[in-house]
XYZ file of C-alpha atoms in Angstrom:
509
model
C 3.537 75.675 -9.277
C 6.587 76.693 -11.307
C 6.372 79.095 -14.248
C 7.102 76.105 -16.492
C 4.189 74.141 -15.091
C 1.890 77.194 -15.385
C 2.496 77.395 -19.144
C -0.102 75.607 -21.271
C 1.458 72.823 -23.307
C 0.307 69.826 -25.340
C 1.607 67.255 -22.843
C 0.278 66.983 -19.302
C 1.940 66.638 -16.848
C 5.080 68.511 -17.835
C 8.608 67.215 -17.284
C 9.224 69.296 -14.181
C 6.020 68.048 -12.525
C 6.168 64.292 -13.111
C 8.854 63.079 -15.500
C 7.850 59.365 -15.596
C 4.225 60.209 -16.398
C 5.310 62.875 -18.912
C 7.308 60.156 -20.689
C 4.269 57.869 -20.930
C 2.100 60.722 -22.230
C 4.630 61.698 -24.916
C 4.612 58.106 -26.165
C 0.821 58.067 -26.203
C 0.487 61.477 -27.898
C 3.078 60.568 -30.549
C 1.364 57.213 -31.154
C 4.610 55.325 -30.628
C 3.302 52.431 -28.543
C 0.713 51.346 -25.999
C 0.390 48.662 -23.316
C -1.005 45.356 -24.566
C -3.485 43.003 -22.925
C -0.521 40.753 -22.110
C 0.971 42.006 -18.854
C 4.418 43.511 -19.333
C 4.216 43.563 -23.140
C 3.524 46.446 -25.502
C 2.093 47.123 -28.935
C 4.510 49.151 -31.055
C 2.426 51.328 -33.357
C 3.480 52.189 -36.933
C 5.154 55.512 -36.048
C 7.174 53.900 -33.261
C 8.013 50.882 -35.388
C 9.085 53.175 -38.223
C 11.666 54.722 -35.897
C 12.925 51.254 -34.918
C 13.050 50.209 -38.597
C 15.258 53.203 -39.392
C 17.563 52.375 -36.485
C 17.644 48.756 -37.645
C 18.427 49.641 -41.264
C 21.190 52.078 -40.347
C 22.802 49.810 -37.754
C 22.598 46.845 -40.105
C 24.579 48.759 -42.727
C 27.240 49.508 -40.105
C 27.433 45.831 -39.116
C 27.801 44.743 -42.738
C 30.513 47.334 -43.316
C 32.532 45.672 -40.532
C 32.159 42.170 -41.963
C 29.160 40.922 -39.968
C 26.272 38.993 -41.511
C 22.746 38.216 -40.306
C 21.354 34.825 -39.347
C 18.452 33.527 -37.271
C 18.427 30.979 -34.451
C 15.574 29.277 -32.524
C 13.346 31.125 -30.081
C 13.286 28.060 -27.810
C 16.358 26.889 -25.912
C 16.600 23.478 -24.173
C 16.889 23.899 -20.410
C 20.001 21.708 -20.392
C 21.865 24.310 -22.468
C 21.540 26.839 -19.666
C 22.828 24.382 -17.089
C 26.173 24.248 -18.923
C 27.077 27.824 -17.916
C 26.258 28.212 -14.213
C 26.993 31.921 -13.798
C 25.009 32.754 -16.929
C 21.882 30.821 -15.918
C 21.996 32.219 -12.390
C 21.954 35.739 -13.808
C 18.818 35.100 -15.891
C 16.972 32.407 -13.893
C 14.392 34.717 -12.306
C 13.543 36.329 -15.656
C 13.087 33.210 -17.786
C 9.800 32.126 -19.337
C 9.619 28.330 -19.652
C 7.540 26.152 -22.014
C 6.582 22.872 -20.340
C 3.825 21.400 -22.568
C 3.331 20.790 -26.292
C -0.380 21.453 -26.713
C -3.724 22.426 -25.208
C -6.728 20.175 -24.679
C -10.289 20.634 -23.435
C -10.980 19.170 -19.993
C -14.251 17.685 -18.698
C -15.524 21.160 -17.776
C -14.905 22.482 -21.277
C -11.874 24.560 -20.263
C -8.520 24.634 -22.005
C -5.553 23.190 -20.142
C -1.934 22.310 -21.025
C -1.347 18.714 -22.053
C 1.490 16.422 -23.094
C 4.385 17.573 -20.921
C 7.740 18.032 -22.634
C 10.491 15.615 -21.720
C 12.788 18.625 -21.410
C 11.380 22.115 -20.776
C 12.261 24.847 -23.257
C 13.324 28.338 -22.201
C 11.944 31.188 -24.313
C 15.018 33.085 -25.526
C 16.219 35.664 -22.935
C 19.501 35.919 -24.892
C 21.083 33.472 -27.318
C 24.664 32.690 -26.246
C 23.864 29.050 -25.453
C 21.733 28.142 -28.486
C 24.032 29.938 -30.922
C 27.045 28.348 -29.249
C 25.591 24.908 -30.030
C 25.592 25.748 -33.748
C 29.056 27.284 -33.644
C 30.400 24.099 -32.066
C 29.332 22.264 -35.244
C 30.630 24.917 -37.631
C 34.095 25.447 -36.170
C 36.725 22.768 -36.761
C 39.871 24.686 -37.660
C 41.388 28.129 -37.197
C 40.589 28.552 -40.896
C 36.875 28.655 -39.971
C 37.438 31.759 -37.862
C 36.376 34.400 -37.214
C 32.613 33.881 -37.199
C 30.892 37.273 -37.217
C 27.110 36.926 -36.978
C 24.275 39.220 -35.934
C 20.650 38.327 -35.226
C 17.611 40.630 -35.246
C 15.084 39.070 -32.905
C 12.706 39.361 -29.984
C 13.599 38.159 -26.495
C 11.587 37.487 -23.354
C 12.559 38.400 -19.797
C 9.764 38.588 -17.244
C 9.387 42.173 -16.082
C 7.454 43.000 -12.929
C 7.623 46.801 -13.352
C 7.138 47.423 -17.085
C 7.725 50.775 -18.757
C 7.130 51.264 -22.483
C 10.320 50.706 -24.516
C 12.546 50.780 -21.417
C 11.450 47.609 -19.639
C 9.010 45.139 -21.167
C 8.677 41.375 -20.890
C 9.119 40.959 -24.644
C 11.362 43.364 -26.508
C 13.051 43.750 -29.883
C 16.811 43.875 -30.233
C 19.846 42.802 -32.158
C 22.438 40.467 -30.686
C 25.833 39.857 -32.216
C 27.794 36.677 -31.482
C 31.351 36.154 -32.679
C 34.105 33.547 -32.315
C 37.807 34.355 -32.687
C 41.110 32.560 -32.866
C 42.832 34.626 -30.169
C 42.015 36.594 -27.050
C 43.425 39.755 -28.633
C 41.095 39.443 -31.642
C 38.047 38.917 -29.418
C 38.926 41.895 -27.233
C 39.437 44.019 -30.354
C 35.979 42.954 -31.591
C 34.425 43.938 -28.262
C 35.970 47.397 -28.511
C 35.154 47.766 -32.225
C 31.461 47.197 -31.501
C 31.496 49.604 -28.559
C 32.944 52.272 -30.849
C 30.401 51.407 -33.565
C 27.530 51.778 -31.084
C 28.920 55.078 -29.812
C 29.131 56.398 -33.372
C 25.572 55.272 -34.123
C 24.070 56.760 -30.967
C 25.993 60.016 -31.442
C 25.578 60.532 -35.197
C 22.129 59.020 -35.755
C 20.282 59.487 -32.444
C 22.060 62.760 -31.536
C 22.791 61.448 -28.040
C 26.184 61.871 -26.323
C 27.305 58.968 -24.146
C 29.948 57.984 -21.658
C 31.663 54.691 -22.410
C 33.501 52.340 -20.105
C 33.545 48.954 -18.418
C 30.936 47.645 -16.011
C 31.950 46.757 -12.470
C 32.101 43.071 -11.519
C 28.630 43.215 -9.972
C 27.074 44.973 -12.990
C 28.634 42.999 -15.856
C 26.783 40.483 -18.038
C 26.388 37.070 -16.339
C 29.247 34.821 -17.480
C 31.263 37.582 -19.169
C 34.902 38.357 -18.446
C 34.292 42.038 -19.222
C 31.279 44.126 -20.211
C 31.725 47.440 -22.020
C 28.829 49.882 -21.901
C 27.416 53.120 -23.302
C 25.593 55.311 -20.781
C 23.353 58.198 -21.850
C 22.007 60.919 -19.554
C 18.368 61.808 -20.205
C 16.429 64.885 -19.120
C 15.667 63.758 -15.567
C 19.448 63.320 -15.212
C 19.237 59.541 -14.882
C 21.288 57.111 -16.942
C 20.016 54.812 -19.660
C 22.239 51.947 -20.731
C 22.251 52.462 -24.494
C 24.142 49.292 -25.430
C 26.651 46.716 -24.224
C 29.518 44.726 -25.721
C 30.768 41.658 -23.851
C 34.128 39.899 -23.956
C 33.225 36.341 -22.936
C 36.723 34.875 -22.872
C 36.518 31.100 -23.351
C 33.696 30.618 -20.827
C 30.881 30.048 -23.309
C 33.147 28.228 -25.761
C 33.930 25.678 -23.039
C 30.255 25.353 -22.116
C 29.185 24.882 -25.752
C 32.192 22.883 -26.949
C 33.408 25.447 -29.500
C 36.850 24.008 -30.268
C 39.214 24.280 -33.200
C 42.553 22.960 -34.342
C 45.006 25.833 -33.985
C 47.981 26.651 -36.206
C 50.170 24.233 -34.233
C 47.702 21.383 -34.754
C 46.421 21.426 -31.164
C 42.824 21.637 -29.983
C 41.852 24.978 -28.457
C 38.636 26.646 -27.299
C 37.429 29.681 -29.223
C 37.317 33.196 -27.822
C 33.808 34.639 -28.018
C 31.969 37.946 -27.762
C 28.350 39.019 -27.663
C 26.831 42.477 -27.971
C 23.484 44.161 -28.398
C 21.214 47.166 -28.426
C 17.445 47.089 -28.160
C 14.321 49.107 -28.884
C 14.914 50.833 -25.544
C 16.889 53.241 -27.742
C 13.503 54.578 -28.866
C 12.767 55.342 -25.211
C 16.165 56.996 -24.847
C 15.397 59.299 -27.795
C 12.045 60.243 -26.238
C 13.624 61.033 -22.869
C 16.608 62.862 -24.334
C 15.095 65.196 -26.915
C 11.355 65.641 -26.326
C 9.684 68.649 -24.722
C 6.378 69.520 -23.094
C 4.664 69.650 -26.482
C 5.606 66.113 -27.451
C 8.214 64.085 -29.262
C 11.237 65.610 -31.008
C 12.987 63.322 -33.491
C 16.501 63.578 -34.912
C 16.026 63.733 -38.701
C 18.194 60.654 -39.359
C 15.706 58.321 -37.650
C 12.419 60.142 -38.328
C 9.985 58.033 -40.434
C 8.872 61.308 -42.041
C 11.437 64.100 -42.120
C 9.272 66.785 -43.712
C 5.486 66.980 -43.561
C 3.639 69.311 -45.923
C 0.334 70.658 -44.593
C -2.107 72.026 -47.195
C -4.259 74.825 -45.748
C -7.463 74.805 -47.830
C -10.158 77.012 -46.266
C -11.725 77.761 -49.676
C -12.726 75.307 -52.345
C -11.624 77.566 -55.222
C -7.945 77.330 -54.196
C -7.984 73.761 -52.893
C -6.873 72.015 -56.089
C -4.038 74.476 -56.776
C -2.762 74.226 -53.192
C -2.772 70.426 -53.284
C -1.002 70.428 -56.656
C 1.639 72.805 -55.262
C 2.103 70.560 -52.208
C 2.496 67.459 -54.377
C 4.974 69.215 -56.670
C 7.073 70.330 -53.693
C 6.988 66.814 -52.221
C 8.190 65.359 -55.522
C 11.000 67.906 -55.675
C 12.085 67.174 -52.087
C 12.045 63.395 -52.618
C 14.590 63.913 -55.368
C 17.037 65.385 -52.867
C 19.369 63.475 -50.560
C 19.875 63.732 -46.817
C 22.662 61.537 -45.423
C 22.804 59.483 -48.646
C 19.073 58.684 -48.669
C 16.093 60.383 -50.338
C 14.339 62.859 -48.051
C 11.225 61.265 -46.522
C 8.260 63.550 -47.251
C 4.557 63.230 -46.544
C 1.680 65.417 -47.723
C -1.104 65.344 -45.119
C -4.228 65.478 -47.295
C -6.642 64.476 -44.514
C -9.839 66.496 -44.242
C -8.951 68.025 -40.879
C -8.469 71.580 -39.678
C -4.987 72.986 -40.207
C -4.467 73.552 -36.491
C -5.429 69.984 -35.608
C -3.071 68.519 -38.193
C -0.266 70.850 -37.182
C -0.469 69.811 -33.532
C -0.600 66.119 -34.419
C 2.698 66.445 -36.268
C 4.210 68.569 -33.510
C 3.448 65.783 -31.024
C 4.875 63.184 -33.422
C 8.151 65.097 -33.548
C 8.529 65.517 -37.322
C 11.669 67.639 -37.852
C 10.170 70.102 -40.381
C 6.559 71.187 -40.929
C 5.658 73.122 -44.073
C 2.348 74.947 -44.472
C 0.980 76.089 -47.821
C -2.231 78.146 -47.844
C -3.923 80.664 -50.169
C -1.636 83.551 -49.160
C 1.468 81.387 -49.594
C 0.183 80.383 -53.021
C -0.036 84.026 -54.079
C 3.583 84.640 -53.034
C 4.879 81.264 -54.281
C 6.043 80.738 -50.692
C 5.844 78.291 -47.801
C 5.708 78.726 -44.012
C 8.424 76.566 -42.438
C 8.582 75.422 -38.800
C 11.423 73.439 -37.233
C 10.623 71.089 -34.338
C 13.890 71.942 -32.561
C 12.824 75.586 -32.314
C 10.022 77.230 -30.263
C 6.605 76.002 -31.364
C 5.372 79.414 -32.505
C 8.448 80.201 -34.591
C 7.777 80.139 -38.320
C 9.750 81.348 -41.332
C 8.347 82.356 -44.705
C 10.489 81.251 -47.651
C 10.042 80.944 -51.379
C 9.268 77.406 -52.479
C 12.503 77.154 -54.452
C 14.570 78.549 -51.595
C 13.123 76.014 -49.161
C 13.575 73.112 -51.570
C 17.219 74.075 -52.051
C 17.890 74.480 -48.324
C 15.924 71.476 -46.997
C 18.866 69.007 -46.773
C 21.009 71.570 -44.950
C 18.116 72.438 -42.639
C 17.740 68.775 -41.660
C 21.480 68.587 -41.023
C 21.303 71.685 -38.792
C 18.446 70.179 -36.765
C 20.435 66.967 -36.260
C 23.476 68.996 -35.179
C 21.479 71.270 -32.899
C 19.835 68.361 -31.073
C 23.207 66.747 -30.413
C 24.805 69.965 -29.201
C 21.842 70.661 -26.927
C 22.074 67.170 -25.429
C 25.835 67.525 -25.050
C 25.442 70.804 -23.143
C 22.877 69.203 -20.863
C 25.174 66.263 -20.139
C 28.097 68.562 -19.388
C 26.052 70.845 -17.127
C 24.832 67.893 -15.062
C 28.074 65.915 -14.736
C 30.010 66.768 -11.599
C 33.365 65.845 -10.107
C 32.696 64.993 -6.449
C 35.369 64.885 -3.748
C 33.531 63.899 -0.547
C 30.959 61.404 0.690
C 28.746 64.221 2.010
C 28.702 66.021 -1.343
C 27.975 62.698 -3.044
C 24.969 61.965 -0.820
C 23.726 65.557 -1.140
C 24.024 65.370 -4.936
C 21.811 62.280 -5.146
C 19.282 63.194 -2.418
C 16.144 65.108 -3.489
C 15.017 68.108 -1.462
C 11.534 66.613 -1.285
C 11.829 62.820 -0.770
C 8.029 62.430 -0.673
C 7.751 63.769 -4.234
C 11.288 63.881 -5.621
C 12.109 66.711 -7.979
C 14.546 66.213 -10.853
C 17.945 66.048 -9.191
C 21.391 64.478 -9.380
C 23.124 63.674 -12.634
C 26.402 61.882 -13.339
C 29.022 61.942 -10.581
C 32.717 61.329 -11.210
C 34.104 60.090 -7.910
C 36.942 57.928 -6.626
C 36.046 54.396 -5.479
C 38.257 51.757 -3.899
C 36.856 48.840 -5.930
C 34.879 47.348 -3.024
C 31.697 45.482 -3.946
C 30.417 46.063 -0.397
C 30.675 49.838 -0.834
C 28.975 49.557 -4.215
C 26.056 47.635 -2.679
C 25.791 50.082 0.217
C 25.484 53.053 -2.132
C 22.871 51.186 -4.152
C 20.855 50.443 -1.000
C 21.170 53.978 0.378
C 20.620 56.057 -2.752
C 19.604 53.717 -5.625
C 22.823 54.866 -7.291
C 25.074 52.462 -9.202
C 28.388 52.565 -11.018
C 27.410 53.132 -14.624
C 30.881 52.878 -16.169
C 34.555 52.643 -15.315
C 36.268 54.844 -17.948
C 38.502 53.018 -20.404
C 40.931 55.828 -21.161
C 44.470 55.748 -19.843
C 44.130 58.910 -17.777
C 44.411 57.195 -14.399
C 44.167 59.643 -11.547
C 45.421 58.557 -8.147
C 43.222 59.705 -5.313
C 41.249 58.622 -2.278
C 37.978 56.704 -2.276
C 35.404 59.229 -1.075
C 33.697 56.544 1.024
C 36.676 54.887 2.780
C 39.677 57.204 2.178
C 41.544 54.208 0.738
C 43.725 54.560 -2.349
C 41.865 54.760 -5.665
C 43.409 54.542 -9.135
C 40.656 56.383 -11.031
C 37.262 58.000 -10.865
C 34.174 56.042 -11.913
C 30.811 57.286 -13.176
C 27.891 57.009 -10.736
C 24.218 57.733 -11.443
C 20.658 56.728 -10.824
C 19.367 54.779 -13.791
C 16.516 53.128 -15.650
C-alpha cells in the first residue's frame, strides 16, 4: 500500500487505490446525488442541484449577454421527424426511448398493461434539432427574421447501459442552444462564439482549464458539418468532454424545411447551429478538484460559500456565540463576491462541532468559520479554507475576516484553477513515436490499472482506420484537433505518412 493509501482520510477508497469508486463515494459523502430505482437514472439531491442551479444562472446570464433568449419545446418528437435526417437518426437510434401507447389499462388478471397504440410512435427527446427545426420552419420567412438565437433548459433521455452519476445517466439535465443564420459565415461565427463562451465559463467559474478544438469525422455530432469541443483533464488523467458547439451547415434546415427569401428575393435554406453543456459538468468539478477528504468546490458555484460553525460546549455562552455568528453572517451577506452577495450559512444544528465540521469538509464549502467560547473572548474566529490542508486553521479578528472574506474567496477560486492548470500541463506530453504512444497509454498493471496516461499531442495522418485501431487497442480516442493556425508539418507516428498538425489523444469518460 502506498503512503497515500496508508493515511486515514474521510473518503474510502482513496484516489490512488480506486479512482472510479472514490468518485462515487465523494458524491455520496457530499450528498450530491444517488442512484434512483429507475435503472440508469439518478436523484440529484439539494446540494448537487444547488451547484447545477448556480451553473445554470451564470451561464444563462452569459447567453443573454450575447443576444440569446430561452424557450421551451416538446419532450416528445414524432418518429417521422427523425427519419428526415438519416445521419442524425442513425447516430442516436440505439439510445432512443420510444413511446408507443397512450394509456394503461387493467387486464383480466388485474395487471396493468399498455393500451391504445399510437398511430405514430413518439421519441422521448434525446436532443431537439428536429422538433425545434419544425417550429423554425414556421417562424422564418425572410432574411429579416434572422438570426434566431434560442436556448432551452431541459432534460433529455438517452438509454445508458453503463451509468455513472452525473457523467452518464439515461436521463440528464442540460441546456441546448439552436440558432438559424442568414449566411454560412454567421453560423460559423456563432459556433465559435459559443465555444469561446463555454471555455470562459468553465475556466472562470468552474476553475477548470480545457483544450479546445474540432472533433474528428468519426467523433463529431451526427449530422453536423463540424463539431467544436472543450476537453478537460481530470485527476485520473482521462478526458471529460465539457461541452460541444456544432456547425450544422444547411443539413438540418433542408430536413426541417427552414427556408427564407434572401436579399435578392430568392429562396434559400438557413444555416444552423446547435450547442450544449450538461450536468456532467458537476461530475467534472468533482473529478477535477476533490481530494481524499471529499468534495472541493470553486467559490463561484458553491451553494454556500462560507459556513459558520458555532461551538457551544457550555450553555452560559451559547446565546452569545449564536448571536455573534448571526451578526457575522449578516455582515458577510452585505458584501459582494463576483457581483453577488456572499452566500453564508450558520449551522445551528445540535450536533458536535467535529461532526458538523467534517460534514462541511466533505461537502466542499470553500470557507469554514468556527466561533467558540475562546474566540468570543478574543472577538476572533478560526478560519479554514477547503483548498488548504484539512488541519490548517487561521485565527483572525471578526472584523479582519469580514473585510478579507471576498478576497479570500477570490484567492481560493484562483488557486484551484492554477492547481488544475499545473496538473494538466504536467500530464500533457508531446509524443514522437508509436512505441512511446503505446507505452504512455498502457498501465503497468493491466489487471488492476493504476492512474496512468494523460493527454498526448501526436501527429496523425487523418486516417479513420488508424483512429479505430488505436481505439480498439488502447481505448484512446482523438479528443480534439486544435483550431489554432500553428500547423506543424511532421510524420504520422503510426504510418510515417505526412501530417499537417498534432492532435490531442486521451482516454475518456
